[in-house]
Amino acid sequence: MKMIRKILILWAAMLLMASAAMGSETVEWEVLNTLKLNAPPLDVAISPDGKTVFVLTHKGNIQIYETNGRLTDKIEVGEKIDQIKLGPKGTHLFATSRQNQTVKVIALDFIKQISTNGSPYKGRADAPVVIADFSDFE
């Protein structure tokens, strides 16, 4: 009987050491930012690169935010839209309406304004069209 007890104690100790050696898994997390919305959110989608957040509101529009919280634009889609999904490349947004049984496919083009002040140029400084050429010779 004493031998069985010793074996059980030894087995329990080995089990504890084995579980400690395997370690326990924890999740480290932190809130990076909180977006202050103009209307209650109905659904949210995020771009594949994680830099843009799309928020569908009850007012029938999709608000477009940078992850730093800056509202950059909005898309009016109508109040019957109840869900949004972003395409895998981030170039299409799908807005669905269960009530209307429809899906709106919205093409997205992100246009970034670039300041050319102080940059070298050819032609008139006040030209109606500016072509900016970015190159890397390495």
PDB file of C-alpha atoms in Angstrom, residues 10-134:
ATOM      1  CA  LEU A  10       5.753  10.414  -7.831  1.00  0.00           C
ATOM      2  CA  TRP A  11       3.372  10.229 -10.807  1.00  0.00           C
ATOM      3  CA  ALA A  12       1.518  13.400  -9.678  1.00  0.00           C
ATOM      4  CA  ALA A  13       4.814  15.257  -9.244  1.00  0.00           C
ATOM      5  CA  MET A  14       5.961  14.212 -12.721  1.00  0.00           C
ATOM      6  CA  LEU A  15       2.630  15.309 -14.180  1.00  0.00           C
ATOM      7  CA  LEU A  16       2.953  18.737 -12.530  1.00  0.00           C
ATOM      8  CA  MET A  17       6.524  19.154 -13.774  1.00  0.00           C
ATOM      9  CA  ALA A  18       5.527  18.119 -17.306  1.00  0.00           C
ATOM     10  CA  SER A  19       2.653  20.602 -17.417  1.00  0.00           C
ATOM     11  CA  ALA A  20       4.921  23.360 -16.070  1.00  0.00           C
ATOM     12  CA  ALA A  21       7.536  22.518 -18.707  1.00  0.00           C
ATOM     13  CA  MET A  22       4.928  22.792 -21.456  1.00  0.00           C
ATOM     14  CA  GLY A  23       4.070  26.254 -20.179  1.00  0.00           C
ATOM     15  CA  SER A  24       0.795  27.990 -20.163  1.00  0.00           C
ATOM     16  CA  GLU A  25      -0.433  30.155 -22.971  1.00  0.00           C
ATOM     17  CA  THR A  26      -1.443  33.731 -22.362  1.00  0.00           C
ATOM     18  CA  VAL A  27      -2.517  36.518 -24.667  1.00  0.00           C
ATOM     19  CA  GLU A  28      -0.928  39.909 -24.388  1.00  0.00           C
ATOM     20  CA  TRP A  29      -3.120  42.706 -25.664  1.00  0.00           C
ATOM     21  CA  GLU A  30      -3.569  46.444 -25.571  1.00  0.00           C
ATOM     22  CA  VAL A  31      -6.142  48.900 -26.900  1.00  0.00           C
ATOM     23  CA  LEU A  32      -4.380  50.859 -29.652  1.00  0.00           C
ATOM     24  CA  ASN A  33      -7.149  53.352 -30.304  1.00  0.00           C
ATOM     25  CA  THR A  34     -10.857  53.940 -29.840  1.00  0.00           C
ATOM     26  CA  LEU A  35     -12.743  55.342 -32.792  1.00  0.00           C
ATOM     27  CA  LYS A  36     -15.248  58.060 -31.875  1.00  0.00           C
ATOM     28  CA  LEU A  37     -18.196  57.487 -34.216  1.00  0.00           C
ATOM     29  CA  ASN A  38     -20.858  59.923 -35.408  1.00  0.00           C
ATOM     30  CA  ALA A  39     -23.578  57.240 -35.268  1.00  0.00           C
ATOM     31  CA  PRO A  40     -24.060  53.785 -33.670  1.00  0.00           C
ATOM     32  CA  PRO A  41     -22.170  51.050 -35.565  1.00  0.00           C
ATOM     33  CA  LEU A  42     -24.093  48.289 -37.279  1.00  0.00           C
ATOM     34  CA  ASP A  43     -21.143  46.421 -38.812  1.00  0.00           C
ATOM     35  CA  VAL A  44     -17.385  46.847 -39.224  1.00  0.00           C
ATOM     36  CA  ALA A  45     -14.851  45.718 -41.848  1.00  0.00           C
ATOM     37  CA  ILE A  46     -11.105  46.312 -41.987  1.00  0.00           C
ATOM     38  CA  SER A  47      -8.803  46.565 -44.997  1.00  0.00           C
ATOM     39  CA  PRO A  48      -6.349  43.713 -45.645  1.00  0.00           C
ATOM     40  CA  ASP A  49      -3.399  45.943 -44.720  1.00  0.00           C
ATOM     41  CA  GLY A  50      -5.098  46.925 -41.434  1.00  0.00           C
ATOM     42  CA  LYS A  51      -4.843  50.655 -42.148  1.00  0.00           C
ATOM     43  CA  THR A  52      -8.485  51.433 -42.953  1.00  0.00           C
ATOM     44  CA  VAL A  53     -11.643  50.714 -40.957  1.00  0.00           C
ATOM     45  CA  PHE A  54     -15.095  50.759 -42.578  1.00  0.00           C
ATOM     46  CA  VAL A  55     -18.018  51.309 -40.185  1.00  0.00           C
ATOM     47  CA  LEU A  56     -21.608  50.787 -41.341  1.00  0.00           C
ATOM     48  CA  THR A  57     -23.999  52.984 -39.350  1.00  0.00           C
ATOM     49  CA  HIS A  58     -27.748  52.869 -38.767  1.00  0.00           C
ATOM     50  CA  LYS A  59     -27.984  56.146 -40.720  1.00  0.00           C
ATOM     51  CA  GLY A  60     -27.258  54.314 -43.971  1.00  0.00           C
ATOM     52  CA  ASN A  61     -23.667  55.305 -44.577  1.00  0.00           C
ATOM     53  CA  ILE A  62     -20.261  53.704 -44.353  1.00  0.00           C
ATOM     54  CA  GLN A  63     -17.756  55.844 -42.499  1.00  0.00           C
ATOM     55  CA  ILE A  64     -14.132  55.320 -43.503  1.00  0.00           C
ATOM     56  CA  TYR A  65     -11.512  55.793 -40.780  1.00  0.00           C
ATOM     57  CA  GLU A  66      -7.770  55.507 -40.558  1.00  0.00           C
ATOM     58  CA  THR A  67      -6.700  53.338 -37.614  1.00  0.00           C
ATOM     59  CA  ASN A  68      -5.471  56.485 -35.852  1.00  0.00           C
ATOM     60  CA  GLY A  69      -9.145  57.513 -35.598  1.00  0.00           C
ATOM     61  CA  ARG A  70      -9.250  60.144 -38.349  1.00  0.00           C
ATOM     62  CA  LEU A  71     -12.475  60.095 -40.403  1.00  0.00           C
ATOM     63  CA  THR A  72     -11.382  60.292 -44.046  1.00  0.00           C
ATOM     64  CA  ASP A  73     -14.604  59.836 -46.025  1.00  0.00           C
ATOM     65  CA  LYS A  74     -18.076  58.312 -46.078  1.00  0.00           C
ATOM     66  CA  ILE A  75     -20.183  56.407 -48.577  1.00  0.00           C
ATOM     67  CA  GLU A  76     -23.983  56.749 -48.630  1.00  0.00           C
ATOM     68  CA  VAL A  77     -25.501  53.266 -49.099  1.00  0.00           C
ATOM     69  CA  GLY A  78     -29.042  53.584 -47.718  1.00  0.00           C
ATOM     70  CA  GLU A  79     -30.658  52.608 -44.436  1.00  0.00           C
ATOM     71  CA  LYS A  80     -31.666  49.099 -45.522  1.00  0.00           C
ATOM     72  CA  ILE A  81     -28.026  47.926 -45.733  1.00  0.00           C
ATOM     73  CA  ASP A  82     -27.310  45.734 -42.706  1.00  0.00           C
ATOM     74  CA  GLN A  83     -23.890  44.148 -43.351  1.00  0.00           C
ATOM     75  CA  ILE A  84     -20.599  44.963 -45.058  1.00  0.00           C
ATOM     76  CA  LYS A  85     -17.705  42.786 -46.184  1.00  0.00           C
ATOM     77  CA  LEU A  86     -14.446  43.795 -47.810  1.00  0.00           C
ATOM     78  CA  GLY A  87     -12.990  41.851 -50.735  1.00  0.00           C
ATOM     79  CA  PRO A  88      -9.669  40.036 -50.203  1.00  0.00           C
ATOM     80  CA  LYS A  89      -7.629  42.714 -52.012  1.00  0.00           C
ATOM     81  CA  GLY A  90      -9.474  45.625 -50.385  1.00  0.00           C
ATOM     82  CA  THR A  91     -10.638  47.025 -53.722  1.00  0.00           C
ATOM     83  CA  HIS A  92     -14.302  46.048 -53.421  1.00  0.00           C
ATOM     84  CA  LEU A  93     -16.809  46.528 -50.630  1.00  0.00           C
ATOM     85  CA  PHE A  94     -19.965  44.394 -50.493  1.00  0.00           C
ATOM     86  CA  ALA A  95     -22.989  45.987 -48.798  1.00  0.00           C
ATOM     87  CA  THR A  96     -25.862  43.569 -48.222  1.00  0.00           C
ATOM     88  CA  SER A  97     -29.524  44.142 -47.428  1.00  0.00           C
ATOM     89  CA  ARG A  98     -31.502  41.207 -46.073  1.00  0.00           C
ATOM     90  CA  GLN A  99     -34.736  43.172 -46.357  1.00  0.00           C
ATOM     91  CA  ASN A 100     -34.200  44.077 -50.037  1.00  0.00           C
ATOM     92  CA  GLN A 101     -32.360  40.807 -50.760  1.00  0.00           C
ATOM     93  CA  THR A 102     -29.588  42.735 -52.528  1.00  0.00           C
ATOM     94  CA  VAL A 103     -25.824  43.082 -52.503  1.00  0.00           C
ATOM     95  CA  LYS A 104     -24.251  46.358 -53.617  1.00  0.00           C
ATOM     96  CA  VAL A 105     -20.759  45.880 -55.024  1.00  0.00           C
ATOM     97  CA  ILE A 106     -18.765  49.070 -54.446  1.00  0.00           C
ATOM     98  CA  ALA A 107     -15.419  49.586 -56.196  1.00  0.00           C
ATOM     99  CA  LEU A 108     -12.879  51.399 -54.002  1.00  0.00           C
ATOM    100  CA  ASP A 109     -10.063  53.614 -55.293  1.00  0.00           C
ATOM    101  CA  PHE A 110      -8.004  55.373 -52.647  1.00  0.00           C
ATOM    102  CA  ILE A 111      -6.632  58.662 -53.961  1.00  0.00           C
ATOM    103  CA  LYS A 112      -3.861  60.291 -51.968  1.00  0.00           C
ATOM    104  CA  GLN A 113      -3.080  63.969 -52.457  1.00  0.00           C
ATOM    105  CA  ILE A 114       0.656  64.520 -52.889  1.00  0.00           C
ATOM    106  CA  SER A 115       2.267  67.878 -52.338  1.00  0.00           C
ATOM    107  CA  THR A 116       4.737  68.730 -55.102  1.00  0.00           C
ATOM    108  CA  ASN A 117       5.805  72.031 -53.540  1.00  0.00           C
ATOM    109  CA  GLY A 118       9.575  72.402 -53.676  1.00  0.00           C
ATOM    110  CA  SER A 119       9.985  69.452 -56.045  1.00  0.00           C
ATOM    111  CA  PRO A 120      11.817  69.799 -59.360  1.00  0.00           C
ATOM    112  CA  TYR A 121       9.503  70.143 -62.352  1.00  0.00           C
ATOM    113  CA  LYS A 122       9.376  70.687 -66.093  1.00  0.00           C
ATOM    114  CA  GLY A 123       6.888  73.008 -67.737  1.00  0.00           C
ATOM    115  CA  ARG A 124       4.600  75.617 -66.253  1.00  0.00           C
ATOM    116  CA  ALA A 125       4.237  75.716 -62.464  1.00  0.00           C
ATOM    117  CA  ASP A 126       0.489  76.362 -62.819  1.00  0.00           C
ATOM    118  CA  ALA A 127      -0.195  73.539 -65.304  1.00  0.00           C
ATOM    119  CA  PRO A 128      -3.678  71.994 -65.043  1.00  0.00           C
ATOM    120  CA  VAL A 129      -2.213  68.466 -64.930  1.00  0.00           C
ATOM    121  CA  VAL A 130       0.720  67.276 -62.804  1.00  0.00           C
ATOM    122  CA  ILE A 131       2.417  63.949 -63.395  1.00  0.00           C
ATOM    123  CA  ALA A 132       4.461  62.771 -60.425  1.00  0.00           C
ATOM    124  CA  ASP A 133       7.087  60.135 -61.199  1.00  0.00           C
ATOM    125  CA  PHE A 134       8.390  58.011 -58.318  1.00  0.00           C
TER     126      PHE A 134
END
